[in-house]
């Protein structure tokens, strides 16, 4: 991927749209180029469906880190700590959990240097007491849309009154 | 949401497209209805962007479970176990990790009955020795597209040679 | 259950009596209504015996939480911390234990919002260092009166000199 | 307490009633004696309210044990294991939990010999892999009726639609 | 045991002698009584050998507690903390260990009240961060003199150059 | 210490007596030698009191090992496993405990080779699943007679009715 | 590094010599080339001293893995398991330890694929029950010769009688 | 080993050379003695190859300690803490790791006194919160040069582009 690819894919992700017009407006890249590049990236499997979802590994974010975060006990601490965790670049998901761990965080990163930086960023948050990160050897499944995790019948039973 | 909404959203997720034609073909619902419903769901915040990403809670999948799975030691066991975990309905992400836990699994579910069923499904897999699930009190962040987790400049530095 | 049911059942629990007179006095609800409602709740299985014991799930308290509480070390801390834990609404049992955990707490709650509030209330207690809560998937047994846990012969052996 | 007291209190617990007639029928003890003894036990604080609830310590069950039970993984195992745990004499509560521990069990016992027997009974159940028991130094709170754990207003908010 | 027995046995333990003269001097109890009582206690199995070793359970110290103590990190802290642990009444052995736990402490106590007091005394020591106590269901072996743990031949091999 | 010292001290420990006659009978060493040697060992601090108690370090048993033993679950397993643990040379104390660990074992040993042998002996017992040993850096306190752990007044309160 | 560099460095490591003759004999690479290349690698910092020690990262082995290995309990198992662990390519150090973990293993690897292969090789050993690997973010210190870890004076005190 | 041996081996390690001239210069010991002693130590197996690598046990450093270090969370703390750990005499390797433990440290020591000193030195570092050391019963493998851990073919595949 070159700079244009990255600019286009980033705009798709942050603007939440695949409209050529909107991407052009956000990036200044000519519409025809936007269209051509997206088609190409779709053909190369970097973009995995017509919705613009990307394969993190194909895009260069091939290091996935799962981190348990233990935080200090202060009334309402988790709101603040949770948001700060979410603001760290590369952090994709932040769950405030009920059990022994306060947060479970999933990050997609591109290199070991980035891992070291993210771990240091976790540490730098006030209220974070301890973190425990583990590398993902393999992402067996990661489905962008949770509705695709079910058979239609199951969903109808569960979600329709 | 009624049955039509669920059918349309499920098709968006599994077909990987927001094209009215494609959704119509997959569901048999008239194109005008598909179009109207998607517009409505977008306005209601169930669909969160032009890419068709949904808010799991708004869609009724408001229970998120993070599960650590410990498996038996057999050469190549993790391939088989990982796939079986991914096949369980409701399982959204499966990571094969390096540390003490063999897999970390994230599921989006709609009720406590579904939780009990999923936990029993985990147990029923040959090679699964022990699981440890925890409820998510709050999903602080969950971004469908990992590129949106970064500033553009960081991505350009990291992904462009 | 409507408001009258809740008022009557609450009075049974806090006054420790099933006397129609006493319930009437505590709630202002006419005696005949008290009598009728209790009979009805008994028939519906909400009240499970002639002693006025209720089925927590039938009454709407269908979320049971088991929490381990770790507290700070101060001479006599456990008296104060234990009492504060017991004062939190929804907390049903508080055990000061000998092992690694300082307290084990059992709560019966009615919703996930209540869970989040109770966990925050635990955190807000001075001297509480860390908590670890887990949901109960199923209450397999919960007997209000511990004497019912034994055969009569065992009790006679154990309790009569 | 003598044998008559134990017989009467056991009948109250297992029949779920304080009716003199019913206790007489269940125990064969004359009604007047039943009435007199229950009044006496109420005055002595062994029976703690008009509902017949007892103070476990006053009744001689002054050892409370909290046990974590880890079980084997077999489809549906927890139904069978949970019931067997509940059938052990002295076991008062059995919770099937979501986290690392499979069951949390609370027992009220009368002596160290009984503790040893109960721990051995846990072990003897097929499918139980490991148990971890801890003594309760002090029961800070144990409320027979969970409705008494709430202010009336909170209950009305939570349980009335 | 009556008061005289306790006085005599305590003197044997603290003076480190079974000499009738020395015990008499330490306790003021007539020599003939000292002699008679010790003979009697020996016959009753309270004193288990001619060296004056006692059976803790027979003497009434039938509760054995094993406690892991975690302490704060300060240069030389363990000397001070270790000594304070050893000074607590009922503490029989204090080991400063290499692993995760800082100290392992063995106590012989006579009642649950004493257990609660000892646990509070542990907590009251400056520098003690956390303790984890467990009851001993059964003392399978406790040999006062470690030389009796070996065959003579093994000792000769190990201790003679 | 030479061979005679070891023989004499071993006899004191296993015969449970300091009587010169008895030691002579058990060892075949002349009474005058027995007497002289014991006096000498007392003066050297190897024997620490008139009861014949030894300082394990002075006697050459300067390695103390604290071991947690996890055993398999079989009805009555702990009796058998506990006895086998106690039969291993060097094992001084075996406690069957209530918590997560099944046994806590204290051993006094003379060398690293002996440590390796003892750990292997633990492993060789049927029913032992896992052991966790830790070295004692320093024995802060080890009192042969538990009565010496108390003030006389405390003992009188606790042990005399 | 090209193939000749790798052949030469491998020969230095496995033959345990820097002699040009010996390296030539082992590799068939002309002596002058051996000499030139070693000089060059020394200048480039790949070879870090005149003894031929290499910097693992400079040589391309920039992934260091620390693994805890838990093994089954069989008499003498650790000899066999330890050797099999040591035979796995990339494994640099294998320690049979006293504590909860049976072995601690340090590996130097060149890629994530190699990590996955090594973890699978650990799993494939009979008698290995569970492993827990962690990545090294940074090797802060790794000194080939342990004598360099001490001041000379300390060594003289410690090692000279 | 006498003082000259230690001086020579220390110089080999710290100067990173086996050159007789360089060792002579560093130690003042005559070249012929240096040569003779090194030959002798090589023959005795203390020096294990022509590169001057030593067998830690043969040299008297026969106690290997593996220590997990938990540190406080401060931005950039690990740089400082890691360096201080590496500066402690006897510390051979320091790894800054990704998981629950902050550092894994390997030390080669000569006596239990040295163990106690090193553990105290760990504690004395600002920012170190807790350490967990374990003895190595046996060093199954410790290869000074990581290239010797591989077959040549594997290295060529992995390291040559």
mmCIF file of N, CA and C in Angstrom, chain E residues 141 143-156 159, chain F residues 1 5-15 41 46-47 52-56 58-61 89-92 108:
data_model
loop_
_atom_site.group_PDB
_atom_site.id
_atom_site.type_symbol
_atom_site.label_atom_id
_atom_site.label_comp_id
_atom_site.label_asym_id
_atom_site.label_seq_id
_atom_site.Cartn_x
_atom_site.Cartn_y
_atom_site.Cartn_z
ATOM 1 N N UNK E 141 1.300 -35.128 60.560
ATOM 2 C CA UNK E 141 2.576 -35.385 61.221
ATOM 3 C C UNK E 141 3.118 -34.081 61.770
ATOM 4 N N UNK E 143 6.611 -33.571 64.105
ATOM 5 C CA UNK E 143 7.659 -34.205 64.893
ATOM 6 C C UNK E 143 8.518 -33.106 65.533
ATOM 7 N N UNK E 144 8.571 -33.043 66.880
ATOM 8 C CA UNK E 144 9.311 -31.929 67.501
ATOM 9 C C UNK E 144 10.790 -31.916 67.128
ATOM 10 N N UNK E 145 11.392 -33.082 66.952
ATOM 11 C CA UNK E 145 12.834 -33.144 66.719
ATOM 12 C C UNK E 145 13.104 -33.647 65.303
ATOM 13 N N UNK E 146 13.666 -32.796 64.434
ATOM 14 C CA UNK E 146 13.831 -33.156 63.024
ATOM 15 C C UNK E 146 14.753 -34.361 62.807
ATOM 16 N N UNK E 147 15.570 -34.710 63.785
ATOM 17 C CA UNK E 147 16.440 -35.876 63.604
ATOM 18 C C UNK E 147 15.621 -37.158 63.557
ATOM 19 N N UNK E 148 14.447 -37.117 64.179
ATOM 20 C CA UNK E 148 13.593 -38.305 64.161
ATOM 21 C C UNK E 148 12.923 -38.510 62.813
ATOM 22 N N UNK E 149 13.087 -37.555 61.894
ATOM 23 C CA UNK E 149 12.477 -37.690 60.560
ATOM 24 C C UNK E 149 13.301 -38.570 59.631
ATOM 25 N N UNK E 150 14.476 -39.013 60.107
ATOM 26 C CA UNK E 150 15.399 -39.741 59.226
ATOM 27 C C UNK E 150 15.726 -41.114 59.790
ATOM 28 N N UNK E 151 16.048 -42.022 58.880
ATOM 29 C CA UNK E 151 16.741 -43.236 59.269
ATOM 30 C C UNK E 151 18.143 -42.848 59.720
ATOM 31 N N UNK E 152 18.705 -43.628 60.658
ATOM 32 C CA UNK E 152 20.040 -43.314 61.158
ATOM 33 C C UNK E 152 21.060 -43.290 60.019
ATOM 34 N N UNK E 153 20.944 -44.262 59.102
ATOM 35 C CA UNK E 153 21.940 -44.354 58.022
ATOM 36 C C UNK E 153 21.948 -43.093 57.158
ATOM 37 N N UNK E 154 20.762 -42.595 56.858
ATOM 38 C CA UNK E 154 20.668 -41.388 56.034
ATOM 39 C C UNK E 154 21.357 -40.218 56.725
ATOM 40 N N UNK E 155 21.127 -40.118 58.022
ATOM 41 C CA UNK E 155 21.745 -39.022 58.772
ATOM 42 C C UNK E 155 23.258 -39.148 58.774
ATOM 43 N N UNK E 156 23.747 -40.368 58.973
ATOM 44 C CA UNK E 156 25.207 -40.561 58.997
ATOM 45 C C UNK E 156 25.809 -40.151 57.662
ATOM 46 N N UNK E 159 25.319 -36.078 57.416
ATOM 47 C CA UNK E 159 25.850 -35.119 58.375
ATOM 48 C C UNK E 159 27.284 -35.384 58.807
ATOM 49 N N UNK F 1 30.256 -32.457 63.830
ATOM 50 C CA UNK F 1 29.759 -33.648 64.523
ATOM 51 C C UNK F 1 30.347 -34.909 63.886
ATOM 52 N N UNK F 5 28.222 -38.522 67.709
ATOM 53 C CA UNK F 5 27.268 -37.437 67.987
ATOM 54 C C UNK F 5 25.928 -37.702 67.289
ATOM 55 N N UNK F 6 26.027 -38.043 66.021
ATOM 56 C CA UNK F 6 24.813 -38.260 65.246
ATOM 57 C C UNK F 6 24.007 -39.419 65.828
ATOM 58 N N UNK F 7 24.700 -40.507 66.161
ATOM 59 C CA UNK F 7 23.999 -41.667 66.744
ATOM 60 C C UNK F 7 23.279 -41.289 68.043
ATOM 61 N N UNK F 8 23.980 -40.525 68.865
ATOM 62 C CA UNK F 8 23.385 -40.142 70.154
ATOM 63 C C UNK F 8 22.176 -39.223 69.942
ATOM 64 N N UNK F 9 22.351 -38.216 69.101
ATOM 65 C CA UNK F 9 21.255 -37.262 68.885
ATOM 66 C C UNK F 9 20.050 -37.941 68.231
ATOM 67 N N UNK F 10 20.338 -38.864 67.324
ATOM 68 C CA UNK F 10 19.247 -39.590 66.668
ATOM 69 C C UNK F 10 18.474 -40.415 67.697
ATOM 70 N N UNK F 11 19.217 -41.034 68.615
ATOM 71 C CA UNK F 11 18.550 -41.841 69.652
ATOM 72 C C UNK F 11 17.710 -40.955 70.579
ATOM 73 N N UNK F 12 18.233 -39.801 70.955
ATOM 74 C CA UNK F 12 17.445 -38.868 71.777
ATOM 75 C C UNK F 12 16.115 -38.576 71.081
ATOM 76 N N UNK F 13 16.205 -38.305 69.774
ATOM 77 C CA UNK F 13 15.015 -37.910 69.014
ATOM 78 C C UNK F 13 14.029 -39.057 68.869
ATOM 79 N N UNK F 14 14.526 -40.227 68.503
ATOM 80 C CA UNK F 14 13.603 -41.327 68.209
ATOM 81 C C UNK F 14 13.145 -42.054 69.465
ATOM 82 N N UNK F 15 13.985 -42.108 70.493
ATOM 83 C CA UNK F 15 13.571 -42.755 71.739
ATOM 84 C C UNK F 15 12.762 -41.791 72.601
ATOM 85 N N UNK F 41 27.620 -31.159 73.353
ATOM 86 C CA UNK F 41 26.697 -30.650 72.309
ATOM 87 C C UNK F 41 25.806 -29.541 72.891
ATOM 88 N N UNK F 46 24.358 -26.965 69.913
ATOM 89 C CA UNK F 46 23.677 -27.890 68.995
ATOM 90 C C UNK F 46 22.407 -28.407 69.683
ATOM 91 N N UNK F 47 22.559 -28.806 70.935
ATOM 92 C CA UNK F 47 21.396 -29.110 71.775
ATOM 93 C C UNK F 47 21.047 -27.822 72.509
ATOM 94 N N UNK F 52 16.776 -31.734 75.229
ATOM 95 C CA UNK F 52 17.384 -32.427 74.098
ATOM 96 C C UNK F 52 16.972 -31.878 72.751
ATOM 97 N N UNK F 53 16.235 -30.776 72.727
ATOM 98 C CA UNK F 53 15.870 -30.174 71.445
ATOM 99 C C UNK F 53 17.127 -29.670 70.748
ATOM 100 N N UNK F 54 17.173 -29.869 69.409
ATOM 101 C CA UNK F 54 18.356 -29.447 68.658
ATOM 102 C C UNK F 54 18.029 -28.253 67.775
ATOM 103 N N UNK F 55 19.074 -27.525 67.422
ATOM 104 C CA UNK F 55 18.979 -26.459 66.428
ATOM 105 C C UNK F 55 19.235 -27.109 65.067
ATOM 106 N N UNK F 56 18.214 -27.193 64.213
ATOM 107 C CA UNK F 56 18.394 -27.927 62.953
ATOM 108 C C UNK F 56 19.587 -27.441 62.136
ATOM 109 N N UNK F 58 22.385 -25.997 63.280
ATOM 110 C CA UNK F 58 23.636 -26.372 63.929
ATOM 111 C C UNK F 58 23.944 -27.849 63.695
ATOM 112 N N UNK F 59 22.904 -28.643 63.528
ATOM 113 C CA UNK F 59 23.065 -30.080 63.358
ATOM 114 C C UNK F 59 23.349 -30.432 61.893
ATOM 115 N N UNK F 60 23.268 -29.440 61.018
ATOM 116 C CA UNK F 60 23.576 -29.687 59.612
ATOM 117 C C UNK F 60 22.344 -29.757 58.724
ATOM 118 N N UNK F 61 21.157 -29.678 59.315
ATOM 119 C CA UNK F 61 19.908 -29.667 58.537
ATOM 120 C C UNK F 61 19.527 -28.210 58.309
ATOM 121 N N UNK F 89 11.711 -39.374 54.197
ATOM 122 C CA UNK F 89 12.758 -38.918 55.107
ATOM 123 C C UNK F 89 13.014 -37.427 54.958
ATOM 124 N N UNK F 90 13.058 -36.742 56.061
ATOM 125 C CA UNK F 90 13.310 -35.315 56.062
ATOM 126 C C UNK F 90 12.036 -34.511 56.260
ATOM 127 N N UNK F 91 10.901 -35.148 56.008
ATOM 128 C CA UNK F 91 9.626 -34.453 56.198
ATOM 129 C C UNK F 91 9.333 -34.342 57.687
ATOM 130 N N UNK F 92 9.139 -33.115 58.161
ATOM 131 C CA UNK F 92 9.006 -32.872 59.581
ATOM 132 C C UNK F 92 7.559 -32.628 59.998
ATOM 133 N N UNK F 108 13.147 -30.449 56.818
ATOM 134 C CA UNK F 108 14.483 -29.953 57.167
ATOM 135 C C UNK F 108 15.498 -30.866 56.504
#
